[in-house]
Coordinates of C-alpha atoms in Angstrom, one line a residue:
M1 CA 3.1 -6.6 -9.3
K2 CA 3.6 -8.2 -12.7
R3 CA 1.9 -11.5 -13.3
K4 CA 2.5 -14.2 -15.9
L5 CA -0.3 -14.5 -18.5
S6 CA -1.0 -18.0 -17.5
I7 CA -1.8 -16.9 -13.9
I8 CA -4.1 -14.1 -15.2
A9 CA -5.9 -16.6 -17.5
L10 CA -6.4 -19.0 -14.6
L11 CA -7.8 -16.2 -12.4
L12 CA -10.2 -15.1 -15.1
A13 CA -11.2 -18.7 -15.7
F14 CA -11.9 -19.4 -12.1
A15 CA -13.0 -15.9 -11.1
V16 CA -14.7 -15.5 -7.7
L17 CA -17.9 -13.5 -7.9
F18 CA -19.1 -11.5 -4.9
T19 CA -22.6 -9.9 -5.1
A20 CA -24.3 -7.2 -3.1
C21 CA -26.7 -9.1 -0.9
G22 CA -28.3 -11.0 -3.7
Q23 CA -29.6 -7.9 -5.3
K24 CA -30.0 -8.3 -9.1
Q25 CA -27.3 -6.3 -10.8
P26 CA -27.3 -4.5 -14.1
A27 CA -25.1 -6.2 -16.7
Q28 CA -21.7 -4.5 -17.2
S29 CA -18.4 -6.1 -18.3
A30 CA -15.2 -4.8 -16.8
G31 CA -13.6 -5.2 -20.2
E32 CA -16.2 -3.0 -21.9
S33 CA -14.9 -0.5 -24.5
N34 CA -14.2 3.0 -23.3
G35 CA -15.7 4.4 -26.6
P36 CA -18.9 6.4 -26.7
A37 CA -21.7 4.6 -24.8
K38 CA -25.0 5.3 -23.2
E39 CA -23.8 4.0 -19.8
Q40 CA -21.6 6.2 -17.6
I41 CA -19.0 3.7 -16.4
L42 CA -16.0 5.2 -14.6
Q43 CA -12.8 3.3 -15.2
Y44 CA -10.4 3.7 -12.2
A45 CA -6.8 2.4 -12.0
T46 CA -6.2 1.6 -8.4
D47 CA -2.9 0.7 -6.9
G48 CA -3.8 -2.2 -4.6
E49 CA -6.0 -5.2 -4.2
P50 CA -8.6 -4.7 -1.4
A51 CA -7.8 -6.6 1.7
G52 CA -11.5 -7.2 2.4
L53 CA -14.7 -5.1 2.3
D54 CA -15.8 -5.0 6.0
P55 CA -16.0 -1.3 7.0
H56 CA -15.7 -2.1 10.6
K57 CA -12.7 -4.4 10.3
V58 CA -10.5 -3.4 7.4
P59 CA -8.2 -0.3 7.5
A60 CA -6.5 -0.8 4.2
A61 CA -6.7 2.2 1.8
A62 CA -7.3 -0.1 -1.2
S63 CA -10.4 -1.4 0.7
I64 CA -11.7 1.9 1.9
R65 CA -11.6 3.3 -1.6
I66 CA -14.2 0.7 -2.6
Y67 CA -16.3 0.1 0.5
G68 CA -16.5 3.8 1.2
K69 CA -18.8 4.1 -1.9
I70 CA -21.0 1.2 -0.7
Y71 CA -21.7 2.3 2.9
N72 CA -22.9 5.4 4.7
S73 CA -22.5 6.8 8.2
L74 CA -25.0 8.9 10.1
V75 CA -23.0 12.1 9.6
D76 CA -20.8 13.5 6.9
M77 CA -18.2 16.4 6.8
D78 CA -17.9 19.0 4.1
E79 CA -14.8 20.7 2.7
N80 CA -14.9 23.3 5.5
G81 CA -15.0 20.7 8.2
E82 CA -18.6 21.3 9.0
F83 CA -20.9 18.4 9.9
Q84 CA -23.7 17.5 7.5
P85 CA -26.6 15.0 7.6
E86 CA -26.0 11.7 5.8
L87 CA -28.2 8.8 7.1
S88 CA -29.4 11.1 9.8
E89 CA -31.9 13.8 9.1
S90 CA -31.0 15.9 12.2
W91 CA -29.5 15.5 15.6
K92 CA -29.5 17.2 19.0
Q93 CA -27.5 17.2 22.1
P94 CA -29.7 17.8 25.2
D95 CA -26.7 17.5 27.5
D96 CA -22.9 16.9 27.4
V97 CA -23.3 13.1 27.3
T98 CA -26.4 12.5 25.2
Y99 CA -26.8 12.6 21.4
I100 CA -30.1 11.9 19.7
F101 CA -30.2 11.3 15.9
K102 CA -33.4 11.4 13.9
L103 CA -32.9 9.1 10.8
K104 CA -34.0 9.7 7.3
Q105 CA -37.0 7.6 6.4
G106 CA -37.2 5.3 3.4
V107 CA -33.4 4.6 3.2
K108 CA -32.9 1.1 1.8
F109 CA -30.0 -1.3 2.0
H110 CA -28.9 -2.9 -1.2
N111 CA -31.0 -6.0 -0.5
G112 CA -34.1 -3.8 -0.5
R113 CA -34.8 -3.7 3.2
E114 CA -35.4 -0.3 4.9
M115 CA -32.7 0.9 7.3
T116 CA -34.0 1.7 10.8
A117 CA -32.8 2.6 14.2
D118 CA -32.3 -1.1 15.0
D119 CA -29.6 -1.2 12.3
V120 CA -27.8 1.7 13.9
K121 CA -28.0 0.0 17.3
Y122 CA -26.7 -3.3 15.8
S123 CA -23.9 -1.6 13.9
F124 CA -22.5 0.2 16.9
E125 CA -22.9 -2.8 19.2
R126 CA -20.9 -4.7 16.6
I127 CA -18.2 -2.0 16.6
L128 CA -18.0 -2.0 20.4
N129 CA -17.9 -5.8 20.7
P130 CA -14.3 -6.8 21.4
D131 CA -14.8 -10.0 19.4
T132 CA -15.3 -7.9 16.2
A133 CA -11.8 -6.4 16.5
A134 CA -13.3 -3.3 14.9
V135 CA -10.8 -0.7 13.7
G136 CA -12.9 2.1 15.2
R137 CA -13.7 0.6 18.5
S138 CA -11.6 3.0 20.5
Y139 CA -13.4 5.9 18.7
F140 CA -16.5 5.1 20.7
S141 CA -15.0 4.0 24.0
K142 CA -17.1 6.6 25.8
V143 CA -20.3 5.2 24.4
Q144 CA -22.2 3.4 27.3
S145 CA -25.4 2.5 25.4
V146 CA -27.1 2.9 22.1
E147 CA -30.9 2.9 22.2
A148 CA -33.4 2.6 19.4
V149 CA -36.0 5.0 20.8
D150 CA -38.4 4.4 18.0
K151 CA -38.1 3.2 14.4
Y152 CA -36.3 6.4 13.2
T153 CA -34.7 7.7 16.4
V154 CA -31.4 6.6 18.0
K155 CA -30.0 7.8 21.4
F156 CA -26.3 7.5 22.3
S157 CA -25.5 7.8 26.0
L158 CA -21.8 8.5 26.8
S159 CA -19.9 8.0 30.1
D160 CA -18.3 11.5 29.8
P161 CA -18.3 14.5 27.6
Y162 CA -16.4 13.4 24.4
A163 CA -15.1 16.2 22.1
P164 CA -14.3 14.0 19.1
F165 CA -17.6 12.2 19.1
M166 CA -19.2 13.9 16.1
A167 CA -16.1 13.9 14.0
Y168 CA -15.8 10.1 14.6
M169 CA -19.5 9.7 13.5
T170 CA -18.4 10.8 10.1
S171 CA -15.9 8.0 9.8
V172 CA -16.3 5.1 7.3
Y173 CA -15.5 2.9 10.3
A174 CA -18.9 4.0 11.7
S175 CA -20.8 2.7 8.7
I176 CA -24.3 1.2 9.2
V177 CA -24.6 -2.4 8.2
P178 CA -27.5 -4.9 8.1
K179 CA -27.6 -7.6 10.8
E180 CA -29.0 -10.3 8.6
V181 CA -26.3 -10.1 6.0
V182 CA -23.5 -10.2 8.6
E183 CA -25.1 -13.2 10.3
E184 CA -25.7 -15.0 7.0
K185 CA -22.2 -14.5 5.7
G186 CA -20.3 -14.5 9.0
N187 CA -18.6 -11.2 8.2
L188 CA -18.5 -8.6 5.4
M189 CA -15.0 -9.4 4.1
Q190 CA -16.1 -10.7 0.7
T191 CA -19.6 -9.4 0.5
A192 CA -21.2 -6.0 0.7
C193 CA -24.6 -4.6 1.6
G194 CA -24.8 -1.0 2.4
T195 CA -27.0 2.0 1.8
G196 CA -24.5 3.8 -0.4
P197 CA -24.6 5.2 -3.9
F198 CA -22.9 2.1 -5.4
M199 CA -23.4 -1.7 -5.0
L200 CA -20.9 -4.5 -5.4
K201 CA -21.4 -6.5 -8.6
E202 CA -18.2 -8.5 -8.8
W203 CA -14.7 -8.9 -7.4
I204 CA -12.2 -10.8 -9.5
P205 CA -9.0 -11.0 -7.4
D206 CA -5.9 -9.4 -8.8
N207 CA -7.9 -8.1 -11.7
H208 CA -10.8 -5.8 -11.0
V209 CA -13.7 -4.8 -8.7
T210 CA -17.0 -3.6 -10.3
L211 CA -19.6 -1.4 -8.6
V212 CA -22.9 -0.5 -10.1
K213 CA -25.3 2.3 -9.4
N214 CA -27.8 1.9 -6.5
P215 CA -31.1 2.7 -8.2
S216 CA -32.7 3.3 -4.8
Y217 CA -30.1 5.7 -3.4
F218 CA -31.7 8.1 -1.0
M219 CA -30.0 11.2 -2.4
D220 CA -32.1 12.4 -5.3
G221 CA -30.3 12.5 -8.6
Q222 CA -27.2 10.7 -7.3
P223 CA -25.0 9.1 -8.4
K224 CA -24.9 10.2 -12.0
L225 CA -22.5 7.4 -12.9
D226 CA -24.0 4.0 -13.8
G227 CA -21.0 2.2 -12.3
I228 CA -17.3 2.1 -11.4
V229 CA -14.7 -0.5 -12.4
F230 CA -11.6 -0.5 -10.3
H231 CA -8.7 -2.0 -12.3
I232 CA -6.0 -3.3 -9.9
M233 CA -2.7 -2.0 -11.2
P234 CA 0.0 -1.8 -8.5
D235 CA 2.6 -0.6 -11.0
E236 CA 2.5 3.2 -11.5
S237 CA 3.8 3.0 -15.1
S238 CA 1.0 0.7 -16.0
R239 CA -1.6 3.1 -14.5
L240 CA -0.1 6.0 -16.3
A241 CA -0.1 4.0 -19.6
A242 CA -3.8 3.1 -19.1
L243 CA -4.6 6.7 -18.5
R244 CA -2.8 7.9 -21.6
T245 CA -4.5 5.4 -23.8
G246 CA -8.0 6.2 -22.3
K247 CA -8.4 2.7 -20.9
V248 CA -9.1 4.4 -17.5
H249 CA -10.5 7.8 -16.6
I250 CA -8.7 8.4 -13.3
T251 CA -5.9 7.2 -11.1
K252 CA -3.6 8.4 -8.3
L253 CA 0.1 8.9 -9.2
S254 CA 3.2 10.3 -7.6
P255 CA 4.5 13.8 -8.5
Q256 CA 7.3 12.2 -10.5
S257 CA 4.7 11.5 -13.2
I258 CA 3.7 15.1 -13.5
P259 CA 6.4 16.0 -16.1
L260 CA 5.4 13.0 -18.2
V261 CA 1.8 14.3 -18.8
K262 CA 2.1 18.1 -18.3
D263 CA 1.8 18.8 -22.0
N264 CA -0.9 16.2 -22.6
K265 CA -4.2 18.1 -23.4
D266 CA -6.2 14.9 -22.6
I267 CA -5.1 14.7 -19.0
N268 CA -5.8 17.0 -16.0
I269 CA -3.9 16.9 -12.7
I270 CA -5.9 17.7 -9.5
S271 CA -3.9 18.3 -6.3
Y272 CA -4.7 18.9 -2.7
Q273 CA -2.8 18.7 0.7
S274 CA -3.5 15.3 2.2
N275 CA -4.2 14.6 5.8
E276 CA -1.8 11.6 5.6
Y277 CA 1.7 11.2 6.7
S278 CA 4.4 8.6 6.0
Y279 CA 5.9 6.9 9.0
L280 CA 8.5 4.4 10.1
G281 CA 7.1 2.3 13.0
F282 CA 8.8 0.1 15.5
N283 CA 7.8 -3.1 17.1
M284 CA 8.5 -2.1 20.7
T285 CA 7.8 -5.6 22.0
I286 CA 11.1 -6.9 20.7
E287 CA 14.8 -5.9 21.0
P288 CA 16.3 -3.5 20.1
F289 CA 13.2 -1.4 19.5
N290 CA 12.1 -1.6 23.1
N291 CA 15.0 0.7 23.8
K292 CA 14.1 4.4 23.5
K293 CA 17.7 5.4 22.7
V294 CA 17.7 3.1 19.7
R295 CA 14.4 4.7 18.4
Q296 CA 15.8 8.2 19.0
A297 CA 19.0 7.4 17.2
I298 CA 17.1 6.3 14.2
S299 CA 15.0 9.5 14.3
L300 CA 18.2 11.6 14.3
A301 CA 19.6 9.6 11.4
V302 CA 16.5 10.1 9.2
N303 CA 16.8 13.1 6.9
R304 CA 13.2 14.1 6.4
P305 CA 13.7 17.0 4.0
E306 CA 15.7 14.7 1.8
I307 CA 12.8 12.2 1.7
A308 CA 10.4 15.1 0.8
Q309 CA 12.6 16.2 -2.0
T310 CA 13.7 12.8 -3.4
I311 CA 10.5 10.8 -3.1
Y312 CA 7.9 13.6 -3.6
G313 CA 9.9 16.1 -5.6
G314 CA 9.4 18.7 -2.9
N315 CA 5.6 18.4 -3.1
A316 CA 5.4 17.4 0.6
V317 CA 5.9 19.0 4.0
V318 CA 7.7 17.6 7.1
S319 CA 5.0 16.3 9.5
G320 CA 4.6 15.5 13.1
P321 CA 2.1 13.1 14.6
V322 CA -0.7 15.5 13.6
P323 CA -0.1 16.5 9.9
P324 CA -0.1 20.2 9.0
S325 CA -3.4 19.9 7.1
L326 CA -5.1 19.9 10.5
K327 CA -3.7 23.3 11.0
K328 CA -4.1 24.6 14.6
W329 CA -3.9 21.0 16.0
S330 CA -0.4 20.4 14.4
I331 CA 2.8 21.5 16.2
D332 CA 6.0 22.6 14.6
A333 CA 7.7 19.2 14.7
E334 CA 10.8 20.4 12.7
S335 CA 11.9 22.5 15.7
T336 CA 12.0 19.6 18.1
E337 CA 15.3 17.9 19.0
M338 CA 14.3 14.5 17.4
Y339 CA 13.9 16.1 14.0
Q340 CA 17.4 17.5 13.8
Y341 CA 19.5 15.4 11.4
N342 CA 22.5 14.6 13.6
I343 CA 24.5 11.5 12.7
E344 CA 27.1 11.9 15.5
K345 CA 24.4 12.2 18.1
A346 CA 22.6 9.2 16.6
K347 CA 25.8 7.1 16.8
Q348 CA 26.3 8.2 20.4
L349 CA 22.8 7.1 21.4
L350 CA 23.2 3.7 19.7
A351 CA 26.5 3.2 21.6
E352 CA 24.8 4.1 24.9
A353 CA 22.0 1.6 24.0
G354 CA 24.6 -1.2 23.5
Y355 CA 24.8 -1.1 19.7
P356 CA 28.1 0.8 18.9
N357 CA 28.3 -1.0 15.5
G358 CA 24.7 -0.9 14.7
F359 CA 22.6 -4.0 14.0
E360 CA 20.7 -5.9 11.2
T361 CA 16.9 -5.5 10.8
V362 CA 14.0 -5.7 8.4
I363 CA 11.9 -2.8 7.1
T364 CA 8.4 -4.1 6.1
A365 CA 6.7 -2.0 3.4
G366 CA 3.5 -2.1 1.4
L367 CA 3.6 -2.0 -2.4
Y368 CA 2.6 1.7 -2.7
D369 CA 5.3 3.2 -4.9
D370 CA 6.0 6.1 -2.6
I371 CA 6.3 4.0 0.5
R372 CA 8.5 1.4 -1.2
D373 CA 10.7 4.2 -2.4
T374 CA 10.8 5.8 1.1
A375 CA 11.8 2.4 2.6
Q376 CA 14.7 2.2 0.1
L377 CA 15.9 5.7 1.0
L378 CA 15.5 5.0 4.7
Q379 CA 17.6 1.9 4.2
K380 CA 20.4 4.0 2.7
Q381 CA 20.1 6.7 5.4
L382 CA 20.4 4.2 8.3
E383 CA 23.6 2.7 6.8
A384 CA 25.3 5.9 8.1
I385 CA 24.9 4.7 11.7
G386 CA 25.6 1.0 11.1
I387 CA 22.1 -0.2 10.7
K388 CA 21.8 -2.7 7.9
A389 CA 18.1 -3.1 6.9
T390 CA 16.6 -5.6 4.5
I391 CA 13.4 -4.4 2.8
Q392 CA 10.4 -6.8 2.8
N393 CA 7.7 -5.7 0.3
L394 CA 4.2 -7.1 1.0
E395 CA 0.9 -7.1 -0.8
S396 CA -1.9 -5.2 0.8
G397 CA -3.5 -8.1 2.6
Q398 CA -0.2 -9.4 3.9
Y399 CA 0.8 -6.0 5.0
V400 CA -2.4 -5.5 7.0
D401 CA -1.9 -8.9 8.6
A402 CA 1.7 -8.0 9.6
W403 CA 0.5 -4.7 10.9
K404 CA -2.3 -6.1 13.0
N405 CA -0.3 -9.1 14.4
K406 CA 2.9 -7.2 15.2
N407 CA 4.7 -9.4 12.7
H408 CA 7.3 -6.9 11.9
Q409 CA 10.5 -5.2 13.2
M410 CA 10.3 -1.8 11.5
M411 CA 7.4 -0.9 9.2
A412 CA 7.2 1.8 6.6
G413 CA 3.7 3.0 5.8
R414 CA 1.2 5.8 5.5
N415 CA -1.5 6.8 8.0
G416 CA -4.5 9.1 7.7
S417 CA -5.1 11.5 10.6
G418 CA -8.8 11.9 10.0
S419 CA -10.5 15.1 11.0
D420 CA -9.8 15.2 14.7
P421 CA -6.5 15.0 16.5
D422 CA -7.7 12.2 18.7
R423 CA -7.4 9.9 15.7
A424 CA -3.8 10.9 15.0
L425 CA -2.9 10.5 18.7
G426 CA -5.2 8.4 20.9
F427 CA -6.3 6.0 18.1
F428 CA -2.8 5.1 17.1
F429 CA -0.8 5.5 20.3
S430 CA -2.8 5.3 23.5
T431 CA -2.3 2.1 25.4
K432 CA -5.8 0.9 24.4
G433 CA -5.9 2.6 21.0
S434 CA -7.5 0.4 18.3
A435 CA -4.6 0.9 15.9
N436 CA -1.8 0.8 18.5
V437 CA 0.1 -2.1 16.9
W438 CA 3.5 -0.9 18.2
G439 CA 3.3 -2.0 21.8
Y440 CA 3.6 1.6 22.9
S441 CA 2.4 2.6 26.4
N442 CA 3.1 5.9 28.2
P443 CA 0.8 6.7 31.2
E444 CA 1.5 10.5 30.8
F445 CA 0.5 10.4 27.2
D446 CA -2.6 8.3 27.9
A447 CA -3.7 10.8 30.6
L448 CA -3.2 13.8 28.3
T449 CA -5.2 12.3 25.4
E450 CA -7.9 11.0 27.7
E451 CA -8.4 14.4 29.3
A452 CA -8.4 16.0 25.8
K453 CA -11.2 13.7 24.8
I454 CA -13.5 15.0 27.5
T455 CA -12.4 18.6 27.3
V456 CA -14.8 20.8 25.3
D457 CA -12.7 24.1 25.9
E458 CA -10.8 24.3 22.6
T459 CA -7.9 26.3 24.1
K460 CA -7.4 23.8 26.8
R461 CA -7.7 20.9 24.3
L462 CA -5.0 22.5 22.1
E463 CA -2.7 22.7 25.0
L464 CA -3.2 19.0 26.0
Y465 CA -2.6 17.8 22.4
K466 CA 0.5 19.9 22.0
K467 CA 2.0 18.2 25.1
A468 CA 0.9 14.8 23.9
Q469 CA 2.7 15.4 20.6
E470 CA 5.9 16.5 22.3
I471 CA 5.9 13.3 24.3
L472 CA 5.3 11.2 21.3
I473 CA 8.1 12.7 19.3
D474 CA 10.5 12.2 22.1
D475 CA 9.5 8.6 22.7
S476 CA 9.5 7.9 19.0
P477 CA 7.3 4.8 18.8
N478 CA 6.9 5.9 15.2
L479 CA 9.0 8.3 13.2
F480 CA 6.6 10.8 11.6
I481 CA 8.2 11.8 8.3
I482 CA 6.3 13.8 5.7
S483 CA 2.8 14.7 4.6
P484 CA 2.5 14.7 0.9
M485 CA 0.4 16.5 -1.6
D486 CA -1.9 14.0 -3.3
Y487 CA -2.5 14.0 -7.0
Y488 CA -5.3 12.6 -9.1
F489 CA -4.6 12.3 -12.8
T490 CA -7.9 12.3 -14.8
R491 CA -9.0 12.3 -18.4
T492 CA -10.4 15.7 -19.4
E493 CA -13.8 14.2 -20.1
L494 CA -14.2 13.4 -16.3
K495 CA -16.3 16.3 -14.8
G496 CA -17.5 17.1 -11.3
F497 CA -14.6 15.5 -9.4
N498 CA -13.4 17.9 -6.7
P499 CA -11.3 16.2 -4.0
D500 CA -10.3 17.9 -0.8
T501 CA -8.5 17.1 2.5
F502 CA -11.6 15.7 4.2
N503 CA -13.5 14.2 1.2
T504 CA -11.1 12.7 -1.3
E505 CA -13.3 10.5 -3.5
D506 CA -16.8 11.7 -3.8
F507 CA -18.0 10.4 -7.1
E508 CA -21.7 11.1 -6.6
N509 CA -21.8 14.1 -8.9
V510 CA -19.2 12.9 -11.4
V511 CA -20.1 12.5 -15.1
I512 CA -18.1 11.5 -18.1
A513 CA -18.8 14.2 -20.6
L514 CA -17.2 12.5 -23.6
L515 CA -15.9 8.9 -23.4
S516 CA -12.5 8.5 -24.9
K517 CA -12.2 6.8 -28.3

């Protein structure tokens, strides 16, 4: 969003500084030259203002991009989907409902205090506390207790076998946080104190966020960067211009920008199939979206291949509730009845629902360029069945508030499916799912996803999730649209950056070989 210079000047004059737990930070200015320098400072053009930095409470992508580099979880996942130690040194599962983690010793929070089993216990009890309103609370609904066996050993006791448990332990929503900082600050929305490779130095709203290297990081030799400056630039053309001039080293752009830089020898394009999908969600607590026939009519009026071609230049695939990047867990959604573009059938369903002439509504969208453009194309497509939609574009924080509080009618957005199908299904759509902001509830769907959680036989689990997806597509609480390729545009001097579906922004081995002049 463009701002008047007077507003920018005011923000800079009265900048709010947020520090990492009072730890003394190395000096580094966000406006520092990108010319040759001893310090390795990565300049990143990001498309949104963070909505807060609490890893247990904030699901906004613009926030995760930042706090994901400040915090760690017990377990990580590599590019092959295999579990790897992070804060834990090792783990064992003596039976189907017990997991015991041995922690790495000497790991320190950014305030200098050693992380111990008590911090793990506190963090998960905070996640499970309903008052926290943690995003990942439903991830750990089977956890009955967390015990600090000794200073470096933690035992999780579950009520039932729980197939997605280890996958969820890799989530940024399962980050380990220090109790004393939460209690001192009240929350972690505008402060940060993790164990991660980078520490928060400052956050100047609507301008930039600066992270600096954690000199006490527990992974030897990492990070190689001395810091990262996230320049907040919602406008894609501004991000592209900053990349071209060398003001920034990296940004994410839409495929429409590819032709604009394909012959630029100073810029590389890195692509991978994302595990995200775009959606159109319905507030099922209000009319007319509490009527299944209305939702189905809208599904039949949405031309998904046109969206893939027009918005993403064909660099996207039509997606069901579980995107194709999760391979065996994803069904062929395009073959289902609700994915068949059929205007006449859609009009018939609307008439049967009592809306023969359509109705007026509002599509709420965030300021991500592809989602805003998708909302505009959906607006046009729905006109064919008499639905007149006004588009409401919100900034990241406003969008998250509207999402959490069901303060919307229809909502266009983008979700990440994580690494286990339970996130794509139970997390977003079970009656008690932490991210079920749609008012959707189907006992048959709940039963299938609950059984799948405790089923360790993969063939049986696949069958359960296939049925659950079929129900979800028919009920249409969301319309699942497409899963895009993601594109990072980087300066050629940026080395060691290799994003993949499960680990999109690991900067721990990144170096800037030659800073742009």
